[in-house]
PDB file of C-alpha atoms in Angstrom:
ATOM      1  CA  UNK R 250      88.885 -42.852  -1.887  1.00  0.00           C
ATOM      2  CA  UNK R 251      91.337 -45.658  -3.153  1.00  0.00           C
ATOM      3  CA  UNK R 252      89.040 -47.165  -5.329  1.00  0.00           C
ATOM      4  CA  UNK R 253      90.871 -48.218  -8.418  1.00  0.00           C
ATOM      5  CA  UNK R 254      89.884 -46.422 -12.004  1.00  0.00           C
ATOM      6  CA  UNK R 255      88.861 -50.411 -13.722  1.00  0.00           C
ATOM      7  CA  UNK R 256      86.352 -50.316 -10.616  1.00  0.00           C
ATOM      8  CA  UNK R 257      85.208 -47.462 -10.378  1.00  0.00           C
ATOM      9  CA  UNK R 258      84.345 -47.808 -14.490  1.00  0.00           C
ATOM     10  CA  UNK R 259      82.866 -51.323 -13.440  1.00  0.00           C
ATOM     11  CA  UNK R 260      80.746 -50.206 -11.398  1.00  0.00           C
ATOM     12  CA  UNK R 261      79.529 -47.196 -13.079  1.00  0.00           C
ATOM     13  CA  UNK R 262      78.637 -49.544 -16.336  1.00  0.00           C
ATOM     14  CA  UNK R 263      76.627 -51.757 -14.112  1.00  0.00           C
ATOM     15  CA  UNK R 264      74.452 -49.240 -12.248  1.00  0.00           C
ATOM     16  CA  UNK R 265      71.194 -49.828 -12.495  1.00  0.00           C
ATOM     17  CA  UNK R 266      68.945 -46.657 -11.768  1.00  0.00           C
ATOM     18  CA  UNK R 267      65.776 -46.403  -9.716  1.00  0.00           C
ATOM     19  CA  UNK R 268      62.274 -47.553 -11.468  1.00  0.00           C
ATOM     20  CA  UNK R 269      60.323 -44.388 -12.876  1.00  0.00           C
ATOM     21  CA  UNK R 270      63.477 -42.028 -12.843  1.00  0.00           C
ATOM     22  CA  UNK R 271      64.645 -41.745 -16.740  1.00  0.00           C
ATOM     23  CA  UNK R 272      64.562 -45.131 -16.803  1.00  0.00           C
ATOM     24  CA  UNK R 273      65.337 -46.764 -20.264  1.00  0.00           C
ATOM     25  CA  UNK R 274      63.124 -50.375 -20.227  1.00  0.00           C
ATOM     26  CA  UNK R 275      62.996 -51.135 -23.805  1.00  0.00           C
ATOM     27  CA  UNK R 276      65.080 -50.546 -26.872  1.00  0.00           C
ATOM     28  CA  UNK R 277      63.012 -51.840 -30.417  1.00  0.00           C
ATOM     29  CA  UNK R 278      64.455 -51.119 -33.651  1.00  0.00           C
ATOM     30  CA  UNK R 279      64.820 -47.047 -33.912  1.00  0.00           C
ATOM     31  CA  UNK R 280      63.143 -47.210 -30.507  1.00  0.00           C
ATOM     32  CA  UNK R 281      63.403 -46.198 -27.054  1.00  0.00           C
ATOM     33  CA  UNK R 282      61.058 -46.160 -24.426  1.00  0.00           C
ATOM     34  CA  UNK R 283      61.930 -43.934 -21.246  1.00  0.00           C
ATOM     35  CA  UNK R 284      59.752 -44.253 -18.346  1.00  0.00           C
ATOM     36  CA  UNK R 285      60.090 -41.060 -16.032  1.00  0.00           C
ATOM     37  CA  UNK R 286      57.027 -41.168 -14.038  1.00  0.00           C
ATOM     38  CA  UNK R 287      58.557 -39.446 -10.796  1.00  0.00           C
ATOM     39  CA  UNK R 288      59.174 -35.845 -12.973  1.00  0.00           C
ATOM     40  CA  UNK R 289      56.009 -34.075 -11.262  1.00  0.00           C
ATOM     41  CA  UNK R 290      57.158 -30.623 -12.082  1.00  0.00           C
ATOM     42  CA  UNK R 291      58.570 -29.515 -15.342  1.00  0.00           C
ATOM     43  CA  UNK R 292      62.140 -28.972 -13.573  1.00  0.00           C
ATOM     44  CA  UNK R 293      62.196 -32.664 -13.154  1.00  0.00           C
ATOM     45  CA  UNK R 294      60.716 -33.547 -16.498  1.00  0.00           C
ATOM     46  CA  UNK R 295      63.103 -30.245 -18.039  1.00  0.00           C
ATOM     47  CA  UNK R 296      66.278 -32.661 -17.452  1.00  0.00           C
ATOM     48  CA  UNK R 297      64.524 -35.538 -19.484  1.00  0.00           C
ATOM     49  CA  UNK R 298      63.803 -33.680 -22.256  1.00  0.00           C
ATOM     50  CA  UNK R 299      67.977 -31.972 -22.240  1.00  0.00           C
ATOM     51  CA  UNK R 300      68.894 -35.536 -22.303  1.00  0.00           C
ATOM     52  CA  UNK R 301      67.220 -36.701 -25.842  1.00  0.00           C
ATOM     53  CA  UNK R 302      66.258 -35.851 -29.124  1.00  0.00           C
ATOM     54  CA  UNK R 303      63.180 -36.963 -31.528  1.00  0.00           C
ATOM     55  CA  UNK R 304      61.464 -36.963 -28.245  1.00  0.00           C
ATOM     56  CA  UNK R 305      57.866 -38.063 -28.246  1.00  0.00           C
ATOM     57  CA  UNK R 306      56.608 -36.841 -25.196  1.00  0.00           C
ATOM     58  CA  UNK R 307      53.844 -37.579 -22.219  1.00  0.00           C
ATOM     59  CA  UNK R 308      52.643 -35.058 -20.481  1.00  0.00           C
ATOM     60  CA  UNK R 309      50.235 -33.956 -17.972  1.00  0.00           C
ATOM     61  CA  UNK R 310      48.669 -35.232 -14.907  1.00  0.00           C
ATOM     62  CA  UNK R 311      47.804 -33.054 -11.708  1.00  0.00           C
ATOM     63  CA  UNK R 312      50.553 -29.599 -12.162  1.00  0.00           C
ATOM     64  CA  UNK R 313      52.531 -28.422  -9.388  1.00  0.00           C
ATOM     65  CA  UNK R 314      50.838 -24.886  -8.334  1.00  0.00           C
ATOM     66  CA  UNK R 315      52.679 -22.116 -10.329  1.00  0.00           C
ATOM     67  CA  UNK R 316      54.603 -24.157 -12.328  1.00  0.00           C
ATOM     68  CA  UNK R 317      55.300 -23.102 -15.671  1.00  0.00           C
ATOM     69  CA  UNK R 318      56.546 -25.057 -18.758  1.00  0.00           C
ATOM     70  CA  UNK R 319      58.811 -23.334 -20.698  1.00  0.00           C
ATOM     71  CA  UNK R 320      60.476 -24.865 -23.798  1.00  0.00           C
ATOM     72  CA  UNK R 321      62.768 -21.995 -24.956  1.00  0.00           C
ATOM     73  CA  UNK R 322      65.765 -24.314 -25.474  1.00  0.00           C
ATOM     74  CA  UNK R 323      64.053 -27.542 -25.800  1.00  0.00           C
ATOM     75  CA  UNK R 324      62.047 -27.338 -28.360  1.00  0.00           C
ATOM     76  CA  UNK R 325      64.303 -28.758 -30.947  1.00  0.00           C
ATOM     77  CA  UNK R 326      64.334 -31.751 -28.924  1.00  0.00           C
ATOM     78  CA  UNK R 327      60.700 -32.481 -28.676  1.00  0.00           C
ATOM     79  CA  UNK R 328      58.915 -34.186 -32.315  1.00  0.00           C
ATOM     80  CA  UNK R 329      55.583 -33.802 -30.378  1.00  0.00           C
ATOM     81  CA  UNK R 330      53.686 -33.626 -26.909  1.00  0.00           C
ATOM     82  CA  UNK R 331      50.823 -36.070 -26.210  1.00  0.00           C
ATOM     83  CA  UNK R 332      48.713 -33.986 -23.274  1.00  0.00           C
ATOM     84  CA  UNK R 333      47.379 -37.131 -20.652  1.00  0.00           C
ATOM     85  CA  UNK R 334      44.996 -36.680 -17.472  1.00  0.00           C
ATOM     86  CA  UNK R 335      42.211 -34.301 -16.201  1.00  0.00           C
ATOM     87  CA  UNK R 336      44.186 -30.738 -16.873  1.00  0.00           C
ATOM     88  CA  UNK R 337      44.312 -30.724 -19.916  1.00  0.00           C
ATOM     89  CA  UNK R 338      43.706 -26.766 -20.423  1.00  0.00           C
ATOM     90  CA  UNK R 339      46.392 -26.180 -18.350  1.00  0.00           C
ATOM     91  CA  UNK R 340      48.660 -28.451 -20.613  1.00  0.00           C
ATOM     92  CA  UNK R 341      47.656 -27.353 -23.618  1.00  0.00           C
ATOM     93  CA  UNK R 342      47.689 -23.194 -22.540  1.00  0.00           C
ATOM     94  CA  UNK R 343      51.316 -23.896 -21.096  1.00  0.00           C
ATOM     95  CA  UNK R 344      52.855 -25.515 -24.754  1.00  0.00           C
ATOM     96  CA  UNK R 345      50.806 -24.261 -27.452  1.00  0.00           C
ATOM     97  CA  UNK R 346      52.338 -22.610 -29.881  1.00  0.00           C
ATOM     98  CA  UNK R 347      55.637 -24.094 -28.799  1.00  0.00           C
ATOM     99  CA  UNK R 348      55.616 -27.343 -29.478  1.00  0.00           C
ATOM    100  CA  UNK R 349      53.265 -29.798 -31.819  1.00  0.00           C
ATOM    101  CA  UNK R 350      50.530 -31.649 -29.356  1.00  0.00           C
ATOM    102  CA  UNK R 351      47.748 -34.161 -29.586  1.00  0.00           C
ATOM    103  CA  UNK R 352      45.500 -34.341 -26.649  1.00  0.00           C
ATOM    104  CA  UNK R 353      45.188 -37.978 -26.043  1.00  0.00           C
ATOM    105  CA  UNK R 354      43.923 -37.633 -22.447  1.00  0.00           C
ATOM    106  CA  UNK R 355      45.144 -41.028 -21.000  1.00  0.00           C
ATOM    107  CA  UNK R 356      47.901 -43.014 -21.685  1.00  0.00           C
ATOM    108  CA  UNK R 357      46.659 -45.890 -23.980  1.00  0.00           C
ATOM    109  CA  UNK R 358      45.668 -43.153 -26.566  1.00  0.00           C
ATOM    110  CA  UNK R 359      48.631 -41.270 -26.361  1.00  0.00           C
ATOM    111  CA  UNK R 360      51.133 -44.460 -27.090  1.00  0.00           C
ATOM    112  CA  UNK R 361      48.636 -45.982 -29.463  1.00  0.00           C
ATOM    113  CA  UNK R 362      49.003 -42.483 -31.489  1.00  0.00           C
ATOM    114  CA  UNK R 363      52.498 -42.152 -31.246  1.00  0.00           C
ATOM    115  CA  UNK R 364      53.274 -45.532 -33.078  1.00  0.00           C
ATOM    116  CA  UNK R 365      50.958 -43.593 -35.708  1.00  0.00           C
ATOM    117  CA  UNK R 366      52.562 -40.120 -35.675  1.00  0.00           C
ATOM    118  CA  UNK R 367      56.288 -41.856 -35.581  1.00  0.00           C
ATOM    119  CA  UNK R 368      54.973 -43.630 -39.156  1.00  0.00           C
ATOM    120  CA  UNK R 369      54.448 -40.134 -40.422  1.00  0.00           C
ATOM    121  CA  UNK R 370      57.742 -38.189 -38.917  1.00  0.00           C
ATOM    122  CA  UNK R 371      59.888 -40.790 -39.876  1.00  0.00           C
ATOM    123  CA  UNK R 372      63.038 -39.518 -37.527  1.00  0.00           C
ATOM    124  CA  UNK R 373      66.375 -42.569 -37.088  1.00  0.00           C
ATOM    125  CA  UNK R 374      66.243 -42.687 -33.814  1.00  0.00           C
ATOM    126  CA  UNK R 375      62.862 -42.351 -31.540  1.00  0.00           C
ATOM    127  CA  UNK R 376      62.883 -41.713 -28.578  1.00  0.00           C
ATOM    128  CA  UNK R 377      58.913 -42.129 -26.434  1.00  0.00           C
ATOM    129  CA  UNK R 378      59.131 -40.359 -22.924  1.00  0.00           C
ATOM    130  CA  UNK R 379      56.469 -40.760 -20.307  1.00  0.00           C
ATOM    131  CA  UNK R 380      57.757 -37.401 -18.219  1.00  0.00           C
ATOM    132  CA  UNK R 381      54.864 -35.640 -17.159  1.00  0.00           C
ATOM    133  CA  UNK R 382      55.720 -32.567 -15.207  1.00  0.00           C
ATOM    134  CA  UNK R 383      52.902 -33.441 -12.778  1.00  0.00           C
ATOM    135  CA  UNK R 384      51.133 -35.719 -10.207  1.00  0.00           C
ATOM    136  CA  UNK R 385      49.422 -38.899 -11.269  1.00  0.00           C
ATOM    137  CA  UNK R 386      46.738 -38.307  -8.927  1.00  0.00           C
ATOM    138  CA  UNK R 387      44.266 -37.743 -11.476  1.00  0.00           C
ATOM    139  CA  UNK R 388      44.411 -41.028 -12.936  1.00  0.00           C
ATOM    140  CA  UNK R 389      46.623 -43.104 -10.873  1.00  0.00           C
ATOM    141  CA  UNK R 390      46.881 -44.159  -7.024  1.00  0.00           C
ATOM    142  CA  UNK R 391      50.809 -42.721  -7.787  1.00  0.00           C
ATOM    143  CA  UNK R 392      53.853 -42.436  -9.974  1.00  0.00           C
ATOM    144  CA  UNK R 393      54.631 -45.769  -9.858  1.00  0.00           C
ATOM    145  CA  UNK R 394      51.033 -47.262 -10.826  1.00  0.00           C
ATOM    146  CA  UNK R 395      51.712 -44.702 -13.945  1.00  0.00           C
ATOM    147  CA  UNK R 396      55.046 -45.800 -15.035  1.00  0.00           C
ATOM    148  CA  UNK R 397      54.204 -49.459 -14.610  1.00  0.00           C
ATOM    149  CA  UNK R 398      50.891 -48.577 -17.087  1.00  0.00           C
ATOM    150  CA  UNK R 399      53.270 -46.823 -19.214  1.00  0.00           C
ATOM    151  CA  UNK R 400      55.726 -49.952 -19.349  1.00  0.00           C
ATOM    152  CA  UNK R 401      53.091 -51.757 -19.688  1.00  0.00           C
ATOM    153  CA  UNK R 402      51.358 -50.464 -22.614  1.00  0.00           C
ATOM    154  CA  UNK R 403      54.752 -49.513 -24.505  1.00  0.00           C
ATOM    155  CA  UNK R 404      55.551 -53.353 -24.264  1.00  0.00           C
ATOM    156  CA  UNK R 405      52.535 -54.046 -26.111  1.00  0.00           C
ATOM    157  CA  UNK R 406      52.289 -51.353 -28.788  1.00  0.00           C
ATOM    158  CA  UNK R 407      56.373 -51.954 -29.753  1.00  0.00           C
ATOM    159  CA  UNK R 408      55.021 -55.692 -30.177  1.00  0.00           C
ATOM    160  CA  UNK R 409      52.265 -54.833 -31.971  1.00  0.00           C
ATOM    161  CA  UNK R 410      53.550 -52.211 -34.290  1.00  0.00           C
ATOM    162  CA  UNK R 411      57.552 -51.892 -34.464  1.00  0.00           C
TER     163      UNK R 411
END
């Protein structure tokens, strides 16, 4: 392609990503926020949670039909799940007895109880993922009206507690 290597490297360390797709918005402390409200199936949101550890993770919203959440490598990577939205059986059927979960059925609760639950874990490095696996049509107009709530809220919580 002829583009020289000290470009090619300059313009990989200046991409900036899409809104909503793993998007890192805030680094606090021992903190980082990702905001990956586009995953609406767990393939999507299975990439996010390869990519981290100490993962404090949002879930749920309106599932894919016969999509299945399966953790069988993962699980090491994921502290807790915080189960969000209007299915939460389906959530809560799909991970128990994989993973540690809260059901904290909107967003709000779920951040506000992860600033608790990271108190009592006490990992280095924390890592809070909004990556639902699902729709935001229970609760939101769209993915986007869900990450920016997400962004939103995480702003103010880090503030308030980290």
């Amino acid at each position: 392609l002829k583009i020289s290597e000290k470009s090619f490297i300059k313009s990989l360390k200046s991409f900036v990503g899409l809104p909503h797709r793993y998007e890192i918005f805030l680094k606090k402390k021992d903190y980082v926020f990702i905001n990956d409200s586009k995953a609406t199936s767990f393939q999507a949101t299975k990439l996010a949670l390869q990519n981290s550890k100490n993962i404090f993770w949002i879930v749920g919203g309106l599932p894919k039909k016969n999509d299945k959440i399966v953790l069988k490598n993962l699980r090491a990577n994921i502290v807790k799940a915080y189960i969000i939205g209007k299915n939460i059986n389906f959530f809560k059927n799909q991970i128990q007895n994989k993973t540690p979960f809260f059901i904290a059925r909107d967003l709000r609760n779920s951040i506000n109880r992860i600033m608790q639950d990271i108190k009592i874990y006490k990992k280095r490095s924390n890592v809070i993922l909004l990556s639902p696996a699902s729709a935001s049509y229970d609760q939101y107009s769209n993915f986007e009206k869900r990450g920016e709530e997400f962004k939103k809220l995480s702003k103010y919580y880090a503030g308030k507690y980290i």
